[in-house]
Amino acid sequence: MKVVVLGAGIIGISTAWYLLEQGHEVVVVDRQIEAALETSFANGAQISVSFCEPWANAGAPFKVAKWLLRDDSPLLFRPRMDPAQWRWGLSFLTQCTTSAFERNVESLVQLGRYSHESLKSLVAQTGIEYERLERGILHFFSSQADFEAGVAACEIMRRHGVDRRVLNHDEVLKVEPALAAFGGQVFGGTFTPSDESGDARVFTQKLARLCAERGATFLYGHDVIALQQSGGKIESVQISSRRTGQALSLKGDAFVTAMASYTPALLKPLGEYLAIYPAKGYSATLKLKKPDQASVVSLLDDTRKIAISRLGDTIRIAGTAELSGFDLNLDSATAKVRCDALVNRYEELFPGVADLSERNYWTGLRPSTPTNIPYIGKSKKAGNLWINAGHGTLGWTHGAGSGHALAELMAGRRPDIDFGFYGDAMPAKAIRSMAHA
């Protein structure tokens, strides 16, 4: 088939790669001049299969209410005259139960495990280098109460087959000695040695170049305007050059929407409604003055809900989520507070280690669903339209597997994963059970 992939982030490029593996002709469209220049550009860098708890849990509504007036809060909900925001928020509240949390954890772990295996195979096949560190992820706690809550969360993940270990104060510092300066405020932690970290942008751009070498066509610098439907199928997608303004109708046999937070607006005219809302995230990338004193193990700071990852001679600090529409402003008062909070916390943890004179701030819109589970599967409104969107903060973690799984579905094969795909009534486990009944 000729498959048109809309979006050149980690999700779109991974999908393109696996479609090429199956022998399809692939065209990728993106409004930027290169792959991975939006949501995949400067994220937290973690492949966090074992640290994938949904935002929605029994305690989430109380925490969000407490954080409402704090510009530096981990999750900031700024009410707007936006029906999509309110629908998303109400749906989020329905997921704030223990049973929903457990169900959503199961799906995220299954997808994460499948995706990690896909990523490892892809890297072995291609030899792509992207500042990869296979040193695990360490989650540390700065109060006894938070540590006890972390132990309870750890037990939930262990029930789902995750090797997440509880560490005392001394064991935390043994895993990451660079935390010694802050050690007096570390009460314990949890650690998963199988998780890893790396630069999502570098990986995605190198994979895109390999796709081009294998014959994929890239139409960078083109806005996606609308899908043209006829007879229950998509005939073409209307795109427009950002440089010349020239419109183009691009035909294909199948179409994949991998446009992150912008996917719902594209599908809405078809009558397809996806519960994806942008969560504005921030990061700071700093050069290291003292690389030998910087952390190497990828970290999660429970107090500030931020990720810290080593990328060569730089450090990436990322986190927070702001539900405030499609705002990408880094100059607002709120944005400045949230950016500075990332750097100030790093300096508190690792005093004098990073060069604070050059602060490379970034913000991106994470395409978040109320469950944190992405939409992967076939459109309900068009037989040749496929969806791969809504990965939230886990796009890097779930990227390879999401692309792999969607390419399998498009080939008429069931991916070997217990996951409820979109447009699909039963998860894989149920289908296999019925087949053997």
Coordinates of C-alpha atoms in Angstrom, one line a residue:
M1 CA 0.0 0.0 0.0
K2 CA 0.9 3.6 -0.2
V3 CA 0.5 4.8 3.4
V4 CA 0.5 8.5 4.4
V5 CA 1.7 9.1 7.9
L6 CA 0.7 12.5 9.4
G7 CA 3.3 13.6 12.0
A8 CA 7.0 13.1 12.4
G9 CA 7.5 12.7 16.1
I10 CA 8.7 9.5 17.8
I11 CA 5.2 8.0 17.2
G12 CA 5.0 8.9 13.5
I13 CA 8.5 7.9 12.6
S14 CA 8.4 4.6 14.5
T15 CA 5.2 3.8 12.6
A16 CA 6.8 4.8 9.3
W17 CA 9.8 2.5 10.0
Y18 CA 7.7 -0.6 10.7
L19 CA 5.5 0.1 7.7
L20 CA 8.6 0.2 5.5
E21 CA 9.7 -3.1 7.1
Q22 CA 6.5 -4.6 5.7
G23 CA 7.2 -3.3 2.2
H24 CA 4.8 -0.4 2.0
E25 CA 5.4 2.9 0.2
V26 CA 5.5 5.5 2.9
V27 CA 5.0 9.3 2.8
V28 CA 5.5 11.3 6.0
V29 CA 4.0 14.8 6.4
D30 CA 5.0 17.3 9.1
R31 CA 4.8 21.1 9.5
Q32 CA 8.3 21.4 10.9
I33 CA 11.5 21.4 8.8
E34 CA 12.7 18.1 10.4
A35 CA 11.5 15.2 12.5
A36 CA 11.0 15.5 16.3
L37 CA 10.9 19.3 16.6
E38 CA 7.8 19.4 18.8
T39 CA 6.7 17.1 21.6
S40 CA 9.6 14.7 21.0
F41 CA 12.2 17.4 21.1
A42 CA 13.4 17.8 24.7
N43 CA 11.4 15.5 26.9
G44 CA 12.5 13.8 30.1
A45 CA 14.5 11.2 28.2
Q46 CA 13.3 8.3 30.2
I47 CA 12.3 4.8 28.9
S48 CA 10.1 4.3 32.0
V49 CA 8.3 1.0 31.6
S50 CA 8.1 0.5 35.3
F51 CA 7.3 4.1 36.3
C52 CA 4.1 4.5 34.3
E53 CA 1.4 5.2 36.9
P54 CA -1.6 7.0 35.5
W55 CA -2.2 10.5 36.8
A56 CA -5.7 9.6 37.7
N57 CA -5.8 7.9 41.1
A58 CA -7.9 8.1 44.3
G59 CA -5.8 11.0 45.7
A60 CA -5.5 13.0 42.5
P61 CA -8.5 15.3 42.8
F62 CA -7.4 16.5 46.3
K63 CA -3.8 17.2 45.0
V64 CA -5.0 19.1 42.0
A65 CA -7.3 21.2 44.2
K66 CA -4.4 22.0 46.5
W67 CA -2.1 22.9 43.6
L68 CA -4.7 25.2 41.8
L69 CA -3.1 28.5 42.9
R70 CA 0.6 27.5 42.7
D71 CA 2.4 28.4 39.5
D72 CA 5.1 25.9 40.3
S73 CA 2.8 23.0 41.1
P74 CA 3.5 19.6 39.4
L75 CA 0.0 19.5 37.8
L76 CA -1.6 22.9 37.1
F77 CA -5.2 23.0 36.0
R78 CA -6.1 26.5 34.7
P79 CA -9.9 26.5 33.9
R80 CA -10.7 28.0 30.5
M81 CA -13.9 28.6 28.5
D82 CA -13.0 25.4 26.6
P83 CA -15.5 22.6 26.4
A84 CA -12.8 20.1 25.5
Q85 CA -10.9 20.9 28.7
W86 CA -14.0 20.4 30.8
R87 CA -15.0 17.2 29.1
W88 CA -11.4 15.9 29.6
G89 CA -11.5 16.9 33.2
L90 CA -14.8 15.2 34.0
S91 CA -13.6 12.0 32.2
F92 CA -10.4 12.2 34.3
L93 CA -12.4 12.2 37.5
T94 CA -14.1 9.0 36.5
Q95 CA -10.7 7.4 36.4
C96 CA -9.8 8.4 39.9
T97 CA -10.8 5.1 41.5
T98 CA -8.7 2.3 42.7
S99 CA -10.2 -0.2 40.2
A100 CA -9.7 2.1 37.3
F101 CA -6.1 2.9 38.4
E102 CA -5.3 -0.9 38.5
R103 CA -6.9 -1.5 35.1
N104 CA -5.0 1.4 33.5
V105 CA -1.7 0.3 35.1
E106 CA -2.1 -3.1 33.6
S107 CA -2.5 -1.7 30.1
L108 CA 0.4 0.7 30.4
V109 CA 2.8 -1.9 31.7
Q110 CA 1.8 -4.3 28.9
L111 CA 2.4 -1.6 26.2
G112 CA 5.6 -0.5 27.9
R113 CA 7.1 -4.0 28.0
Y114 CA 6.2 -4.7 24.4
S115 CA 7.6 -1.3 23.3
H116 CA 10.8 -1.8 25.2
E117 CA 11.4 -5.1 23.5
S118 CA 10.6 -3.4 20.1
L119 CA 13.0 -0.6 20.9
K120 CA 15.9 -3.0 21.8
S121 CA 15.4 -5.0 18.7
L122 CA 15.3 -1.9 16.5
V123 CA 18.5 -0.5 18.1
A124 CA 20.2 -3.8 17.6
Q125 CA 19.1 -3.9 14.0
T126 CA 20.1 -0.3 13.1
G127 CA 22.9 0.6 15.5
I128 CA 21.4 4.0 16.2
E129 CA 23.3 5.9 19.0
Y130 CA 21.3 8.4 21.1
E131 CA 23.1 8.9 24.4
R132 CA 21.6 5.7 25.6
L133 CA 22.2 4.7 29.3
E134 CA 21.0 1.3 30.5
R135 CA 21.4 2.2 34.1
G136 CA 17.8 2.0 35.3
I137 CA 15.5 4.6 36.9
L138 CA 15.8 5.6 40.5
H139 CA 12.8 7.3 42.2
F140 CA 13.8 9.0 45.5
F141 CA 11.6 10.5 48.3
S142 CA 12.3 13.4 50.6
S143 CA 9.8 12.6 53.3
Q144 CA 8.8 9.5 55.2
A145 CA 5.2 9.9 54.2
D146 CA 6.1 10.1 50.5
F147 CA 8.4 7.1 50.9
E148 CA 5.6 5.0 52.4
A149 CA 3.3 6.0 49.6
G150 CA 6.0 5.1 47.1
V151 CA 6.4 1.7 48.7
A152 CA 2.6 1.1 48.2
A153 CA 2.9 2.1 44.6
C154 CA 5.8 -0.2 44.1
E155 CA 3.8 -3.1 45.4
I156 CA 1.1 -2.4 42.8
M157 CA 3.7 -2.4 40.0
R158 CA 5.2 -5.6 41.3
R159 CA 1.8 -7.3 41.1
H160 CA 1.9 -6.6 37.4
G161 CA 5.3 -8.3 37.0
V162 CA 7.5 -5.2 37.2
D163 CA 10.9 -5.6 38.9
R164 CA 10.7 -2.4 41.0
R165 CA 12.7 -2.6 44.2
V166 CA 12.4 -0.7 47.4
L167 CA 15.6 0.9 48.7
N168 CA 16.5 2.4 52.0
H169 CA 18.6 5.6 52.3
D170 CA 22.0 3.9 52.0
E171 CA 20.9 1.8 49.1
V172 CA 19.7 4.9 47.2
L173 CA 23.1 6.5 47.6
K174 CA 24.8 3.3 46.5
V175 CA 22.8 3.3 43.3
E176 CA 23.5 7.0 42.6
P177 CA 26.4 8.3 44.7
A178 CA 26.0 11.8 43.2
L179 CA 23.0 12.3 45.5
A180 CA 25.3 12.3 48.5
A181 CA 25.2 16.1 48.9
F182 CA 21.4 15.9 49.2
G183 CA 21.6 12.6 51.1
G184 CA 20.4 14.0 54.4
Q185 CA 17.0 14.6 52.8
V186 CA 16.6 11.2 51.2
F187 CA 14.3 8.9 53.1
G188 CA 14.4 6.0 50.6
G189 CA 13.6 5.1 47.0
T190 CA 12.4 2.6 44.5
F191 CA 14.6 1.4 41.6
T192 CA 14.1 -0.5 38.4
P193 CA 17.4 -1.6 36.8
S194 CA 15.7 -2.7 33.5
D195 CA 14.6 0.9 32.6
E196 CA 16.9 3.3 30.7
S197 CA 17.3 6.7 29.2
G198 CA 18.4 8.4 26.0
D199 CA 17.7 11.4 23.7
A200 CA 14.4 10.9 22.0
R201 CA 15.0 13.7 19.5
V202 CA 18.4 12.3 18.4
F203 CA 16.9 8.8 18.1
T204 CA 13.9 10.0 16.1
Q205 CA 15.9 12.1 13.7
K206 CA 18.3 9.3 13.0
L207 CA 15.5 6.8 12.5
A208 CA 13.8 9.3 10.1
R209 CA 17.0 9.4 8.0
L210 CA 17.1 5.6 7.9
C211 CA 13.5 5.7 6.7
A212 CA 14.4 8.1 3.9
E213 CA 17.3 5.9 2.9
R214 CA 14.8 3.0 2.6
G215 CA 12.7 5.0 0.2
A216 CA 10.2 7.0 2.5
T217 CA 9.2 10.4 1.2
F218 CA 9.2 13.3 3.6
L219 CA 7.1 16.3 3.1
Y220 CA 8.5 18.6 5.8
G221 CA 7.2 22.2 6.1
H222 CA 3.6 21.3 5.2
D223 CA 0.6 22.0 7.3
V224 CA -2.1 19.2 7.4
I225 CA -5.4 21.0 6.6
A226 CA -8.1 18.3 6.3
L227 CA -8.9 14.7 5.5
Q228 CA -11.1 14.2 2.4
Q229 CA -13.6 11.4 2.9
S230 CA -15.7 9.5 0.4
G231 CA -17.7 6.3 0.7
G232 CA -16.5 5.5 4.2
K233 CA -12.8 5.8 3.3
I234 CA -10.2 8.6 3.2
E235 CA -9.4 9.5 -0.4
S236 CA -6.7 12.1 0.3
V237 CA -5.4 14.6 2.8
Q238 CA -5.2 18.3 2.0
I239 CA -1.9 19.8 2.9
S240 CA -0.3 23.2 2.4
S241 CA 3.3 24.3 2.0
R242 CA 4.3 26.7 4.8
R243 CA 6.9 28.3 2.5
T244 CA 4.8 28.9 -0.7
G245 CA 1.3 28.5 0.6
Q246 CA 0.6 26.0 -2.3
A247 CA -2.1 23.5 -1.5
L248 CA -1.7 19.9 -2.4
S249 CA -4.1 16.9 -2.3
L250 CA -2.1 13.9 -1.2
K251 CA -3.7 10.5 -2.1
G252 CA -3.0 7.2 -0.4
D253 CA -4.4 3.7 0.2
A254 CA -4.2 4.2 4.0
F255 CA -3.6 7.1 6.4
V256 CA -2.1 7.3 9.8
T257 CA -2.8 10.2 12.2
A258 CA 0.2 10.6 14.6
M259 CA -0.2 14.3 15.3
A260 CA -0.2 14.2 19.1
S261 CA -2.4 16.9 20.6
Y262 CA -3.5 18.1 17.2
T263 CA -5.1 14.7 16.2
P264 CA -8.6 15.4 17.7
A265 CA -9.1 18.6 15.7
L266 CA -8.2 16.7 12.5
L267 CA -10.6 13.9 13.2
K268 CA -13.5 15.9 14.6
P269 CA -15.0 16.8 11.1
L270 CA -15.3 13.1 10.5
G271 CA -17.4 12.6 13.7
E272 CA -14.5 10.9 15.5
Y273 CA -14.0 12.3 19.0
L274 CA -10.9 11.5 20.9
A275 CA -10.4 12.4 24.6
I276 CA -6.9 13.9 24.0
Y277 CA -6.0 17.3 25.6
P278 CA -2.6 19.0 25.6
A279 CA -0.6 19.0 28.8
K280 CA 2.1 21.6 28.6
G281 CA 5.3 20.3 29.9
Y282 CA 8.7 22.0 30.5
S283 CA 12.3 21.0 30.4
A284 CA 15.7 22.6 31.0
T285 CA 18.9 21.3 29.4
L286 CA 22.1 22.4 31.1
K287 CA 25.8 21.9 30.3
L288 CA 27.7 20.3 33.1
K289 CA 30.6 22.1 34.8
K290 CA 31.5 19.0 36.8
P291 CA 30.5 16.0 34.8
D292 CA 32.2 13.6 37.2
Q293 CA 29.9 14.8 40.0
A294 CA 26.7 14.7 38.1
S295 CA 24.2 11.8 38.3
V296 CA 24.3 9.0 35.7
V297 CA 21.3 7.0 36.7
S298 CA 18.1 8.5 35.5
L299 CA 16.2 10.0 38.4
L300 CA 12.6 10.8 39.5
D301 CA 12.3 13.4 42.2
D302 CA 9.0 12.6 44.0
T303 CA 8.8 16.0 45.7
R304 CA 8.8 18.0 42.5
K305 CA 7.5 15.3 40.2
I306 CA 10.4 15.9 37.8
A307 CA 12.7 13.6 35.8
I308 CA 16.5 14.1 35.6
S309 CA 18.5 12.4 32.9
R310 CA 22.1 12.5 31.9
L311 CA 22.7 13.1 28.1
G312 CA 26.4 13.0 27.6
D313 CA 27.9 16.2 29.1
T314 CA 24.5 17.8 29.6
I315 CA 21.7 17.2 32.1
R316 CA 18.0 17.2 31.2
I317 CA 15.5 18.3 33.9
A318 CA 11.9 17.8 32.8
G319 CA 8.5 17.7 34.3
T320 CA 5.3 19.4 35.4
A321 CA 2.0 19.5 33.5
E322 CA -0.2 22.5 32.7
L323 CA -3.7 22.0 31.4
S324 CA -4.1 25.4 29.7
G325 CA -4.9 24.7 26.1
F326 CA -2.4 25.0 23.2
D327 CA -0.2 27.7 24.8
L328 CA 3.5 27.2 24.0
N329 CA 4.6 30.5 25.5
L330 CA 7.9 30.5 27.5
D331 CA 7.8 34.2 28.3
S332 CA 4.7 34.3 30.5
A333 CA 5.0 34.8 34.3
T334 CA 3.8 31.2 34.9
A335 CA 6.2 29.7 32.4
K336 CA 9.2 31.6 33.9
V337 CA 8.3 30.3 37.4
R338 CA 8.0 26.7 36.2
C339 CA 11.2 26.8 34.2
D340 CA 13.2 28.4 37.0
A341 CA 11.8 25.8 39.4
L342 CA 13.4 23.0 37.4
V343 CA 16.8 24.6 37.5
N344 CA 16.5 25.7 41.1
R345 CA 15.6 22.2 42.2
Y346 CA 18.6 20.7 40.3
E347 CA 20.9 23.2 42.0
E348 CA 19.4 22.2 45.3
L349 CA 20.1 18.5 44.6
F350 CA 23.5 18.9 42.9
P351 CA 25.0 22.3 44.0
G352 CA 27.6 23.7 41.6
V353 CA 27.5 20.8 39.2
A354 CA 25.7 22.4 36.2
D355 CA 26.4 25.7 34.4
L356 CA 23.4 27.8 35.1
S357 CA 24.5 30.7 32.9
E358 CA 23.0 29.0 29.8
R359 CA 19.6 27.6 30.4
N360 CA 18.1 25.9 27.5
Y361 CA 14.4 25.9 28.3
W362 CA 11.8 24.1 26.2
T363 CA 8.1 23.5 26.4
G364 CA 5.9 21.0 24.5
L365 CA 2.3 19.8 24.5
R366 CA 2.0 16.2 25.7
P367 CA -1.1 14.6 24.2
S368 CA -2.8 13.3 27.3
T369 CA -5.8 11.1 27.8
P370 CA -7.8 10.8 31.0
T371 CA -6.5 7.2 31.4
N372 CA -3.0 7.9 30.2
I373 CA -3.6 5.1 27.7
P374 CA -3.1 6.1 24.0
Y375 CA -5.3 5.5 21.1
I376 CA -3.8 2.9 18.8
G377 CA -5.9 1.3 16.2
K378 CA -8.4 1.8 13.4
S379 CA -10.7 4.8 13.0
K380 CA -14.4 4.1 13.7
K381 CA -15.4 6.5 10.9
A382 CA -13.1 5.5 7.9
G383 CA -12.0 2.0 7.0
N384 CA -8.5 3.0 5.8
L385 CA -7.7 5.6 8.6
W386 CA -5.5 4.6 11.5
I387 CA -4.8 6.4 14.8
N388 CA -1.6 6.5 16.9
A389 CA -1.9 9.3 19.3
G390 CA -2.5 10.3 23.0
H391 CA 0.7 9.0 24.5
G392 CA 1.0 11.8 27.1
T393 CA 4.3 11.7 29.0
L394 CA 5.1 8.2 27.8
G395 CA 5.6 8.9 24.0
W396 CA 9.3 8.0 24.2
T397 CA 8.6 4.9 26.3
H398 CA 5.8 3.7 24.1
G399 CA 7.0 5.0 20.7
A400 CA 8.6 1.9 19.2
G401 CA 5.9 -0.5 20.4
S402 CA 3.1 1.8 19.3
G403 CA 4.5 2.0 15.8
H404 CA 5.2 -1.7 15.7
A405 CA 1.8 -2.6 16.9
L406 CA 0.0 -0.3 14.5
A407 CA 1.9 -1.7 11.5
E408 CA 0.9 -5.2 12.6
L409 CA -2.7 -4.2 12.9
M410 CA -2.6 -2.6 9.5
A411 CA -1.3 -5.9 8.1
G412 CA -4.2 -7.8 9.6
R413 CA -2.1 -9.4 12.3
R414 CA -2.8 -9.2 16.0
P415 CA 0.2 -7.9 18.0
D416 CA 1.4 -10.2 20.8
I417 CA 0.3 -7.9 23.5
D418 CA -2.6 -7.8 26.0
F419 CA -3.9 -4.4 25.1
G420 CA -7.2 -2.9 24.2
F421 CA -6.6 -1.4 20.8
Y422 CA -8.9 1.4 19.6
G423 CA -11.8 0.4 17.4
D424 CA -11.4 -3.1 18.9
A425 CA -13.8 -4.6 21.4
M426 CA -11.6 -7.2 23.0
P427 CA -8.0 -7.2 24.3
A428 CA -5.6 -9.8 22.9
K429 CA -5.8 -12.0 26.1
A430 CA -9.6 -12.4 25.7
I431 CA -9.2 -13.3 22.0
R432 CA -6.5 -15.9 22.7
S433 CA -8.6 -17.4 25.5
M434 CA -11.7 -17.7 23.2
A435 CA -9.5 -19.3 20.5
H436 CA -8.3 -22.0 22.8
A437 CA -11.8 -22.6 24.5

